[in-house]
Amino acid sequence: MHTDVKVLFANLWQDYVAVTPSAKQVHQLLGSSQQDDVINDHIALRTFNLEKVGLEKLAAHFKALGYEECGEYHFEAKKLYAKHYEHPDRSLPKVFISELLLDKCSAYLRDTITALVEQIPAEAVTADNFLYSGTHWQVSQATYEKLLAESEYAAWVSAWGYRANHFTVSVNDLHSFDSLEQVNNALKEAGFLLNMSGGEIKGTPQVYLEQSSTLADLHQVQFSDVVATIPSCFYEFARRYAVADGLLYTGFVAASADKIFESTNAR
Ligand code: OOG
Ligand code: NI
């Protein structure tokens, strides 16, 4: 496990930008002067509810660094379950971890994913680099396509493995933008495509959270048989509102998150 939380996020970021080149352009566009001006609200990770690599196994890396479990979320149609974690040091990004509930999926999907996960060496899961270690298996393009037909989420993890699925700009902390709408307009003018599922802005001030996201970059992936270009990772934008006690809401909104997942759908 990592001993330094800043090093963990730096490594997650480096791995993420390697397959999401647009993330650097997002920082150039929104940061007022340099990259450090963009503060991340949260990151998200994806996995399967298998004993070896379940949500809790990923969470253990963050808990060891002082993160605490704060909320849980259910996504019935997508067969997902998620929890979010916060650090006592509020300047650190929140962490959203989801898992696909394989017992609710087809025997084909369950068996295919179980066989992939069996190839991960047991010690890899607790190793320092697990959260940005990518795939530990080989998957063919045909298998990816077959998984995709049932679960976009399963297909994504089969292709990209363990890594940050997105980083999220904290719109509240941007100096040159006052609203999420302004941020979206700047992104669109710069040529970014936004995830329109559930509307360009998901959530409202009434649920204390507004979110938008880019459509995932299209990036080359090495399947066992061919190299192909598929959706990789995306950037999200979050604006939080104060709850009754004047502090910003720190949770997530399941109905909005349900649509954010679709940022990795095929264009
Ligand atoms: C997570 C989607 C949910 C949010 O901020 O609501 C989410 C994912 O796509 O893995 O990140
Ligand atoms: Ni998110």
PDB file of C-alpha atoms and ligand atoms in Angstrom:
ATOM      1  CA  MET A   1       0.000   0.000   0.000  1.00  0.00           C
ATOM      2  CA  HIS A   2       1.109   3.591  -0.613  1.00  0.00           C
ATOM      3  CA  THR A   3       2.384   5.574   2.328  1.00  0.00           C
ATOM      4  CA  ASP A   4       1.936   8.972   0.692  1.00  0.00           C
ATOM      5  CA  VAL A   5      -1.478  10.007  -0.601  1.00  0.00           C
ATOM      6  CA  LYS A   6      -0.019  12.724  -2.859  1.00  0.00           C
ATOM      7  CA  VAL A   7       2.219  10.162  -4.555  1.00  0.00           C
ATOM      8  CA  LEU A   8      -0.776   7.851  -5.100  1.00  0.00           C
ATOM      9  CA  PHE A   9      -2.788  10.614  -6.822  1.00  0.00           C
ATOM     10  CA  ALA A  10       0.230  11.700  -8.880  1.00  0.00           C
ATOM     11  CA  ASN A  11       0.635   8.117 -10.104  1.00  0.00           C
ATOM     12  CA  LEU A  12      -3.091   7.742 -10.815  1.00  0.00           C
ATOM     13  CA  TRP A  13      -3.005  11.014 -12.777  1.00  0.00           C
ATOM     14  CA  GLN A  14       0.050  10.019 -14.821  1.00  0.00           C
ATOM     15  CA  ASP A  15      -1.552   6.701 -15.776  1.00  0.00           C
ATOM     16  CA  TYR A  16      -4.882   8.393 -16.589  1.00  0.00           C
ATOM     17  CA  VAL A  17      -3.435  11.105 -18.870  1.00  0.00           C
ATOM     18  CA  ALA A  18      -1.459   8.457 -20.766  1.00  0.00           C
ATOM     19  CA  VAL A  19      -4.782   7.154 -22.180  1.00  0.00           C
ATOM     20  CA  THR A  20      -6.692  10.476 -21.851  1.00  0.00           C
ATOM     21  CA  PRO A  21      -4.585  13.135 -23.615  1.00  0.00           C
ATOM     22  CA  SER A  22      -7.535  15.565 -23.606  1.00  0.00           C
ATOM     23  CA  ALA A  23      -7.229  15.887 -19.807  1.00  0.00           C
ATOM     24  CA  LYS A  24      -4.185  18.132 -20.231  1.00  0.00           C
ATOM     25  CA  GLN A  25      -6.121  20.361 -22.652  1.00  0.00           C
ATOM     26  CA  VAL A  26      -8.943  20.583 -20.116  1.00  0.00           C
ATOM     27  CA  HIS A  27      -6.462  21.883 -17.531  1.00  0.00           C
ATOM     28  CA  GLN A  28      -5.039  24.401 -19.997  1.00  0.00           C
ATOM     29  CA  LEU A  29      -8.533  25.641 -20.810  1.00  0.00           C
ATOM     30  CA  LEU A  30      -9.891  25.921 -17.269  1.00  0.00           C
ATOM     31  CA  GLY A  31      -6.804  26.632 -15.147  1.00  0.00           C
ATOM     32  CA  SER A  32      -6.206  30.363 -14.845  1.00  0.00           C
ATOM     33  CA  SER A  33      -2.431  30.118 -15.227  1.00  0.00           C
ATOM     34  CA  GLN A  34      -0.954  26.687 -14.634  1.00  0.00           C
ATOM     35  CA  GLN A  35      -1.967  23.063 -14.100  1.00  0.00           C
ATOM     36  CA  ASP A  36      -1.978  23.364 -10.305  1.00  0.00           C
ATOM     37  CA  ASP A  37      -4.864  25.807 -10.524  1.00  0.00           C
ATOM     38  CA  VAL A  38      -7.282  22.963 -11.222  1.00  0.00           C
ATOM     39  CA  ILE A  39      -8.462  21.262  -8.041  1.00  0.00           C
ATOM     40  CA  ASN A  40     -10.012  17.825  -8.371  1.00  0.00           C
ATOM     41  CA  ASP A  41     -13.322  17.163  -6.596  1.00  0.00           C
ATOM     42  CA  HIS A  42     -13.073  13.387  -6.920  1.00  0.00           C
ATOM     43  CA  ILE A  43     -11.825  10.450  -8.921  1.00  0.00           C
ATOM     44  CA  ALA A  44     -13.667   7.225  -9.751  1.00  0.00           C
ATOM     45  CA  LEU A  45     -12.595   3.586 -10.014  1.00  0.00           C
ATOM     46  CA  ARG A  46     -14.423   0.537 -11.362  1.00  0.00           C
ATOM     47  CA  THR A  47     -14.281  -3.168 -10.471  1.00  0.00           C
ATOM     48  CA  PHE A  48     -16.302  -6.397 -10.061  1.00  0.00           C
ATOM     49  CA  ASN A  49     -17.862  -7.833  -6.880  1.00  0.00           C
ATOM     50  CA  LEU A  50     -15.493 -10.807  -6.773  1.00  0.00           C
ATOM     51  CA  GLU A  51     -13.779 -11.560  -3.442  1.00  0.00           C
ATOM     52  CA  LYS A  52     -10.314 -10.994  -4.924  1.00  0.00           C
ATOM     53  CA  VAL A  53     -10.888  -7.509  -6.374  1.00  0.00           C
ATOM     54  CA  GLY A  54     -14.189  -6.251  -4.890  1.00  0.00           C
ATOM     55  CA  LEU A  55     -14.900  -2.615  -4.024  1.00  0.00           C
ATOM     56  CA  GLU A  56     -13.503  -3.120  -0.507  1.00  0.00           C
ATOM     57  CA  LYS A  57     -10.171  -4.361  -1.886  1.00  0.00           C
ATOM     58  CA  LEU A  58      -9.776  -1.120  -3.823  1.00  0.00           C
ATOM     59  CA  ALA A  59     -11.044   0.932  -0.878  1.00  0.00           C
ATOM     60  CA  ALA A  60      -8.394  -0.632   1.403  1.00  0.00           C
ATOM     61  CA  HIS A  61      -5.720   1.352  -0.455  1.00  0.00           C
ATOM     62  CA  PHE A  62      -7.484   4.610   0.421  1.00  0.00           C
ATOM     63  CA  LYS A  63      -8.501   3.604   3.965  1.00  0.00           C
ATOM     64  CA  ALA A  64      -4.822   2.890   4.714  1.00  0.00           C
ATOM     65  CA  LEU A  65      -4.195   6.556   3.869  1.00  0.00           C
ATOM     66  CA  GLY A  66      -6.919   7.861   6.194  1.00  0.00           C
ATOM     67  CA  TYR A  67      -9.955   7.854   3.894  1.00  0.00           C
ATOM     68  CA  GLU A  68     -13.337   7.084   5.483  1.00  0.00           C
ATOM     69  CA  GLU A  69     -16.457   5.467   4.010  1.00  0.00           C
ATOM     70  CA  CYS A  70     -19.227   8.061   3.648  1.00  0.00           C
ATOM     71  CA  GLY A  71     -22.076   7.019   1.336  1.00  0.00           C
ATOM     72  CA  GLU A  72     -23.444   4.127  -0.705  1.00  0.00           C
ATOM     73  CA  TYR A  73     -25.356   4.060  -3.985  1.00  0.00           C
ATOM     74  CA  HIS A  74     -27.392   1.479  -5.933  1.00  0.00           C
ATOM     75  CA  PHE A  75     -27.780   1.333  -9.718  1.00  0.00           C
ATOM     76  CA  GLU A  76     -30.359  -1.335 -10.412  1.00  0.00           C
ATOM     77  CA  ALA A  77     -30.511  -1.231 -14.221  1.00  0.00           C
ATOM     78  CA  LYS A  78     -26.726  -1.132 -14.637  1.00  0.00           C
ATOM     79  CA  LYS A  79     -26.284  -3.807 -11.891  1.00  0.00           C
ATOM     80  CA  LEU A  80     -23.791  -1.636 -10.034  1.00  0.00           C
ATOM     81  CA  TYR A  81     -23.139  -0.823  -6.391  1.00  0.00           C
ATOM     82  CA  ALA A  82     -20.916   2.031  -5.231  1.00  0.00           C
ATOM     83  CA  LYS A  83     -19.507   3.744  -2.160  1.00  0.00           C
ATOM     84  CA  HIS A  84     -17.745   7.057  -1.749  1.00  0.00           C
ATOM     85  CA  TYR A  85     -14.865   7.941   0.541  1.00  0.00           C
ATOM     86  CA  GLU A  86     -13.619  11.207   2.016  1.00  0.00           C
ATOM     87  CA  HIS A  87     -10.391  12.221   3.729  1.00  0.00           C
ATOM     88  CA  PRO A  88     -10.281  14.363   6.913  1.00  0.00           C
ATOM     89  CA  ASP A  89      -8.006  16.655   4.859  1.00  0.00           C
ATOM     90  CA  ARG A  90     -10.780  18.229   2.757  1.00  0.00           C
ATOM     91  CA  SER A  91      -8.298  19.427   0.145  1.00  0.00           C
ATOM     92  CA  LEU A  92      -7.819  15.811  -1.008  1.00  0.00           C
ATOM     93  CA  PRO A  93     -10.139  14.488  -3.750  1.00  0.00           C
ATOM     94  CA  LYS A  94     -13.097  12.340  -2.751  1.00  0.00           C
ATOM     95  CA  VAL A  95     -13.074   8.777  -4.130  1.00  0.00           C
ATOM     96  CA  PHE A  96     -16.041   7.028  -5.814  1.00  0.00           C
ATOM     97  CA  ILE A  97     -15.660   3.255  -6.218  1.00  0.00           C
ATOM     98  CA  SER A  98     -18.212   1.071  -7.995  1.00  0.00           C
ATOM     99  CA  GLU A  99     -18.464  -2.666  -8.646  1.00  0.00           C
ATOM    100  CA  LEU A 100     -20.484  -4.711 -11.150  1.00  0.00           C
ATOM    101  CA  LEU A 101     -22.728  -7.257  -9.415  1.00  0.00           C
ATOM    102  CA  LEU A 102     -21.787 -10.373 -11.378  1.00  0.00           C
ATOM    103  CA  ASP A 103     -24.462 -12.543  -9.751  1.00  0.00           C
ATOM    104  CA  LYS A 104     -27.037 -10.395 -11.599  1.00  0.00           C
ATOM    105  CA  CYS A 105     -25.294 -10.826 -14.977  1.00  0.00           C
ATOM    106  CA  SER A 106     -25.448 -13.635 -17.539  1.00  0.00           C
ATOM    107  CA  ALA A 107     -23.459 -16.844 -17.014  1.00  0.00           C
ATOM    108  CA  TYR A 108     -21.345 -15.865 -20.047  1.00  0.00           C
ATOM    109  CA  LEU A 109     -20.377 -12.503 -18.575  1.00  0.00           C
ATOM    110  CA  ARG A 110     -19.819 -13.915 -15.084  1.00  0.00           C
ATOM    111  CA  ASP A 111     -17.621 -16.773 -16.332  1.00  0.00           C
ATOM    112  CA  THR A 112     -15.639 -14.542 -18.694  1.00  0.00           C
ATOM    113  CA  ILE A 113     -14.897 -11.910 -16.046  1.00  0.00           C
ATOM    114  CA  THR A 114     -14.141 -14.545 -13.380  1.00  0.00           C
ATOM    115  CA  ALA A 115     -11.569 -16.112 -15.724  1.00  0.00           C
ATOM    116  CA  LEU A 116      -9.913 -12.710 -16.316  1.00  0.00           C
ATOM    117  CA  VAL A 117      -9.733 -11.886 -12.610  1.00  0.00           C
ATOM    118  CA  GLU A 118      -8.261 -15.343 -11.835  1.00  0.00           C
ATOM    119  CA  GLN A 119      -5.203 -14.270 -13.858  1.00  0.00           C
ATOM    120  CA  ILE A 120      -4.344 -11.464 -11.417  1.00  0.00           C
ATOM    121  CA  PRO A 121      -1.545 -12.592  -9.071  1.00  0.00           C
ATOM    122  CA  ALA A 122      -2.976 -12.492  -5.493  1.00  0.00           C
ATOM    123  CA  GLU A 123      -0.200 -10.185  -4.271  1.00  0.00           C
ATOM    124  CA  ALA A 124      -0.850  -7.684  -7.086  1.00  0.00           C
ATOM    125  CA  VAL A 125      -4.095  -6.527  -5.451  1.00  0.00           C
ATOM    126  CA  THR A 126      -2.375  -5.138  -2.344  1.00  0.00           C
ATOM    127  CA  ALA A 127       0.691  -3.869  -4.206  1.00  0.00           C
ATOM    128  CA  ASP A 128       1.370  -0.108  -4.257  1.00  0.00           C
ATOM    129  CA  ASN A 129       0.554   0.195  -7.941  1.00  0.00           C
ATOM    130  CA  PHE A 130      -2.638  -1.890  -8.099  1.00  0.00           C
ATOM    131  CA  LEU A 131      -5.019   1.051  -8.550  1.00  0.00           C
ATOM    132  CA  TYR A 132      -3.156   2.085 -11.717  1.00  0.00           C
ATOM    133  CA  SER A 133      -1.952  -1.320 -12.896  1.00  0.00           C
ATOM    134  CA  GLY A 134      -4.311  -1.673 -15.890  1.00  0.00           C
ATOM    135  CA  THR A 135      -5.157  -5.180 -17.084  1.00  0.00           C
ATOM    136  CA  HIS A 136      -3.576  -8.374 -15.797  1.00  0.00           C
ATOM    137  CA  TRP A 137      -5.049 -10.433 -18.626  1.00  0.00           C
ATOM    138  CA  GLN A 138      -5.482 -10.610 -22.390  1.00  0.00           C
ATOM    139  CA  VAL A 139      -8.888 -10.159 -23.952  1.00  0.00           C
ATOM    140  CA  SER A 140      -9.782 -10.542 -27.627  1.00  0.00           C
ATOM    141  CA  GLN A 141     -11.717  -7.918 -29.554  1.00  0.00           C
ATOM    142  CA  ALA A 142     -14.585 -10.397 -30.017  1.00  0.00           C
ATOM    143  CA  THR A 143     -14.812 -10.993 -26.248  1.00  0.00           C
ATOM    144  CA  TYR A 144     -14.786  -7.221 -25.647  1.00  0.00           C
ATOM    145  CA  GLU A 145     -17.623  -6.789 -28.161  1.00  0.00           C
ATOM    146  CA  LYS A 146     -19.647  -9.597 -26.595  1.00  0.00           C
ATOM    147  CA  LEU A 147     -19.229  -8.106 -23.099  1.00  0.00           C
ATOM    148  CA  LEU A 148     -20.150  -4.697 -24.553  1.00  0.00           C
ATOM    149  CA  ALA A 149     -23.470  -6.037 -25.813  1.00  0.00           C
ATOM    150  CA  GLU A 150     -24.474  -6.878 -22.232  1.00  0.00           C
ATOM    151  CA  SER A 151     -22.600  -4.356 -20.054  1.00  0.00           C
ATOM    152  CA  GLU A 152     -20.626  -1.341 -21.258  1.00  0.00           C
ATOM    153  CA  TYR A 153     -19.089  -1.250 -17.760  1.00  0.00           C
ATOM    154  CA  ALA A 154     -17.831  -4.859 -17.935  1.00  0.00           C
ATOM    155  CA  ALA A 155     -16.362  -4.260 -21.383  1.00  0.00           C
ATOM    156  CA  TRP A 156     -14.606  -1.085 -20.215  1.00  0.00           C
ATOM    157  CA  VAL A 157     -12.927  -2.800 -17.259  1.00  0.00           C
ATOM    158  CA  SER A 158     -11.965  -5.783 -19.448  1.00  0.00           C
ATOM    159  CA  ALA A 159     -10.155  -3.427 -21.835  1.00  0.00           C
ATOM    160  CA  TRP A 160      -8.652  -0.871 -19.416  1.00  0.00           C
ATOM    161  CA  GLY A 161      -8.407  -2.741 -16.109  1.00  0.00           C
ATOM    162  CA  TYR A 162      -7.499  -0.943 -12.903  1.00  0.00           C
ATOM    163  CA  ARG A 163      -6.995   2.802 -13.308  1.00  0.00           C
ATOM    164  CA  ALA A 164      -8.798   6.077 -12.598  1.00  0.00           C
ATOM    165  CA  ASN A 165     -11.828   6.142 -14.852  1.00  0.00           C
ATOM    166  CA  HIS A 166     -12.090   9.924 -14.526  1.00  0.00           C
ATOM    167  CA  PHE A 167     -10.814  12.914 -12.624  1.00  0.00           C
ATOM    168  CA  THR A 168     -13.285  15.697 -11.799  1.00  0.00           C
ATOM    169  CA  VAL A 169     -12.672  19.436 -11.854  1.00  0.00           C
ATOM    170  CA  SER A 170     -14.060  21.235  -8.808  1.00  0.00           C
ATOM    171  CA  VAL A 171     -15.941  24.089 -10.496  1.00  0.00           C
ATOM    172  CA  ASN A 172     -16.324  25.824  -7.103  1.00  0.00           C
ATOM    173  CA  ASP A 173     -12.530  26.239  -7.022  1.00  0.00           C
ATOM    174  CA  LEU A 174     -12.111  27.661 -10.550  1.00  0.00           C
ATOM    175  CA  HIS A 175     -11.108  31.332 -10.607  1.00  0.00           C
ATOM    176  CA  SER A 176     -12.383  32.286 -14.076  1.00  0.00           C
ATOM    177  CA  PHE A 177     -15.772  30.494 -14.167  1.00  0.00           C
ATOM    178  CA  ASP A 178     -18.843  31.113 -12.037  1.00  0.00           C
ATOM    179  CA  SER A 179     -21.158  28.365 -13.274  1.00  0.00           C
ATOM    180  CA  LEU A 180     -21.116  24.877 -14.717  1.00  0.00           C
ATOM    181  CA  GLU A 181     -22.908  26.258 -17.793  1.00  0.00           C
ATOM    182  CA  GLN A 182     -19.962  28.631 -18.405  1.00  0.00           C
ATOM    183  CA  VAL A 183     -17.528  25.736 -18.080  1.00  0.00           C
ATOM    184  CA  ASN A 184     -19.560  23.631 -20.520  1.00  0.00           C
ATOM    185  CA  ASN A 185     -19.708  26.477 -23.038  1.00  0.00           C
ATOM    186  CA  ALA A 186     -15.926  26.949 -22.895  1.00  0.00           C
ATOM    187  CA  LEU A 187     -15.442  23.205 -23.385  1.00  0.00           C
ATOM    188  CA  LYS A 188     -17.833  23.096 -26.368  1.00  0.00           C
ATOM    189  CA  GLU A 189     -16.207  26.151 -27.978  1.00  0.00           C
ATOM    190  CA  ALA A 190     -12.851  24.366 -27.655  1.00  0.00           C
ATOM    191  CA  GLY A 191     -14.330  21.384 -29.508  1.00  0.00           C
ATOM    192  CA  PHE A 192     -14.935  18.959 -26.645  1.00  0.00           C
ATOM    193  CA  LEU A 193     -17.925  16.649 -26.913  1.00  0.00           C
ATOM    194  CA  LEU A 194     -20.037  16.459 -23.755  1.00  0.00           C
ATOM    195  CA  ASN A 195     -22.008  13.494 -22.440  1.00  0.00           C
ATOM    196  CA  MET A 196     -25.635  14.480 -23.177  1.00  0.00           C
ATOM    197  CA  SER A 197     -27.252  11.498 -21.431  1.00  0.00           C
ATOM    198  CA  GLY A 198     -29.691  12.876 -18.861  1.00  0.00           C
ATOM    199  CA  GLY A 199     -29.057  16.385 -20.229  1.00  0.00           C
ATOM    200  CA  GLU A 200     -25.841  18.368 -20.450  1.00  0.00           C
ATOM    201  CA  ILE A 201     -26.038  19.223 -16.737  1.00  0.00           C
ATOM    202  CA  LYS A 202     -27.045  16.413 -14.390  1.00  0.00           C
ATOM    203  CA  GLY A 203     -28.466  17.431 -11.010  1.00  0.00           C
ATOM    204  CA  THR A 204     -29.666  20.796  -9.704  1.00  0.00           C
ATOM    205  CA  PRO A 205     -28.909  23.159  -6.801  1.00  0.00           C
ATOM    206  CA  GLN A 206     -31.851  21.449  -5.032  1.00  0.00           C
ATOM    207  CA  VAL A 207     -29.879  18.187  -4.806  1.00  0.00           C
ATOM    208  CA  TYR A 208     -26.730  20.251  -3.963  1.00  0.00           C
ATOM    209  CA  LEU A 209     -24.713  18.913  -6.913  1.00  0.00           C
ATOM    210  CA  GLU A 210     -24.505  19.744 -10.623  1.00  0.00           C
ATOM    211  CA  GLN A 211     -22.303  17.583 -12.865  1.00  0.00           C
ATOM    212  CA  SER A 212     -21.273  17.379 -16.508  1.00  0.00           C
ATOM    213  CA  SER A 213     -18.618  15.365 -18.303  1.00  0.00           C
ATOM    214  CA  THR A 214     -16.796  14.979 -21.596  1.00  0.00           C
ATOM    215  CA  LEU A 215     -17.283  11.893 -23.713  1.00  0.00           C
ATOM    216  CA  ALA A 216     -14.329   9.575 -23.128  1.00  0.00           C
ATOM    217  CA  ASP A 217     -11.295  10.026 -25.384  1.00  0.00           C
ATOM    218  CA  LEU A 218     -10.939   7.463 -28.150  1.00  0.00           C
ATOM    219  CA  HIS A 219      -7.646   5.680 -27.560  1.00  0.00           C
ATOM    220  CA  GLN A 220      -5.779   2.661 -28.882  1.00  0.00           C
ATOM    221  CA  VAL A 221      -5.965  -0.508 -26.844  1.00  0.00           C
ATOM    222  CA  GLN A 222      -4.011  -3.722 -27.402  1.00  0.00           C
ATOM    223  CA  PHE A 223      -6.424  -6.650 -27.553  1.00  0.00           C
ATOM    224  CA  SER A 224      -4.966 -10.179 -27.675  1.00  0.00           C
ATOM    225  CA  ASP A 225      -5.541 -10.287 -31.440  1.00  0.00           C
ATOM    226  CA  VAL A 226      -5.619  -6.703 -32.741  1.00  0.00           C
ATOM    227  CA  VAL A 227      -5.039  -3.087 -31.794  1.00  0.00           C
ATOM    228  CA  ALA A 228      -8.335  -1.158 -31.739  1.00  0.00           C
ATOM    229  CA  THR A 229      -9.527   2.355 -30.899  1.00  0.00           C
ATOM    230  CA  ILE A 230     -12.195   2.461 -28.176  1.00  0.00           C
ATOM    231  CA  PRO A 231     -13.448   4.893 -25.481  1.00  0.00           C
ATOM    232  CA  SER A 232     -10.876   5.263 -22.662  1.00  0.00           C
ATOM    233  CA  CYS A 233     -11.375   7.799 -19.866  1.00  0.00           C
ATOM    234  CA  PHE A 234     -13.194  11.142 -19.515  1.00  0.00           C
ATOM    235  CA  TYR A 235     -13.133  14.363 -17.480  1.00  0.00           C
ATOM    236  CA  GLU A 236     -15.982  15.383 -15.203  1.00  0.00           C
ATOM    237  CA  PHE A 237     -16.961  18.818 -13.837  1.00  0.00           C
ATOM    238  CA  ALA A 238     -18.768  19.212 -10.518  1.00  0.00           C
ATOM    239  CA  ARG A 239     -20.305  22.224  -8.820  1.00  0.00           C
ATOM    240  CA  ARG A 240     -21.392  21.704  -5.226  1.00  0.00           C
ATOM    241  CA  TYR A 241     -23.924  23.750  -3.247  1.00  0.00           C
ATOM    242  CA  ALA A 242     -24.117  24.534   0.460  1.00  0.00           C
ATOM    243  CA  VAL A 243     -26.432  22.408   2.586  1.00  0.00           C
ATOM    244  CA  ALA A 244     -28.383  23.934   5.475  1.00  0.00           C
ATOM    245  CA  ASP A 245     -25.361  24.355   7.745  1.00  0.00           C
ATOM    246  CA  GLY A 246     -23.512  26.381   5.101  1.00  0.00           C
ATOM    247  CA  LEU A 247     -20.999  23.653   4.248  1.00  0.00           C
ATOM    248  CA  LEU A 248     -20.812  22.294   0.709  1.00  0.00           C
ATOM    249  CA  TYR A 249     -22.575  18.972   0.075  1.00  0.00           C
ATOM    250  CA  THR A 250     -19.931  16.236  -0.142  1.00  0.00           C
ATOM    251  CA  GLY A 251     -21.981  13.259  -1.353  1.00  0.00           C
ATOM    252  CA  PHE A 252     -23.016  12.011  -4.785  1.00  0.00           C
ATOM    253  CA  VAL A 253     -26.453  11.821  -6.456  1.00  0.00           C
ATOM    254  CA  ALA A 254     -27.357   8.342  -7.739  1.00  0.00           C
ATOM    255  CA  ALA A 255     -29.674   9.578 -10.531  1.00  0.00           C
ATOM    256  CA  SER A 256     -26.881  11.804 -11.896  1.00  0.00           C
ATOM    257  CA  ALA A 257     -24.117   9.235 -11.389  1.00  0.00           C
ATOM    258  CA  ASP A 258     -26.223   6.761 -13.383  1.00  0.00           C
ATOM    259  CA  LYS A 259     -25.806   9.058 -16.414  1.00  0.00           C
ATOM    260  CA  ILE A 260     -22.135   9.906 -15.743  1.00  0.00           C
ATOM    261  CA  PHE A 261     -21.328   6.183 -16.132  1.00  0.00           C
ATOM    262  CA  GLU A 262     -22.421   6.551 -19.772  1.00  0.00           C
ATOM    263  CA  SER A 263     -19.503   8.900 -20.549  1.00  0.00           C
ATOM    264  CA  THR A 264     -17.545   5.819 -21.674  1.00  0.00           C
ATOM    265  CA  ASN A 265     -20.278   4.696 -24.115  1.00  0.00           C
ATOM    266  CA  ALA A 266     -19.363   4.439 -27.795  1.00  0.00           C
ATOM    267  CA  ARG A 267     -19.942   7.727 -29.650  1.00  0.00           C
TER     268      ARG A 267
HETATM  269  C1  OOG B   1     -18.616   6.598 -12.111  1.00  0.00           C
HETATM  270  C2  OOG B   1     -19.849   7.410 -12.453  1.00  0.00           C
HETATM  271  C3  OOG B   1     -20.398   8.183 -11.268  1.00  0.00           C
HETATM  272  C4  OOG B   1     -20.214  10.573 -10.306  1.00  0.00           C
HETATM  273  O1  OOG B   1     -19.492  11.540 -10.071  1.00  0.00           O
HETATM  274  O2  OOG B   1     -21.427  10.606 -10.092  1.00  0.00           O
HETATM  275  C5  OOG B   1     -19.579   9.365 -10.890  1.00  0.00           C
HETATM  276  C6  OOG B   1     -17.990   5.898 -13.280  1.00  0.00           C
HETATM  277  O3  OOG B   1     -18.246   6.260 -14.435  1.00  0.00           O
HETATM  278  O4  OOG B   1     -17.209   4.960 -13.030  1.00  0.00           O
HETATM  279  O5  OOG B   1     -18.396   9.414 -11.051  1.00  0.00           O
HETATM  280 NI    NI B   2     -17.589  11.267 -10.988  1.00  0.00          NI
END
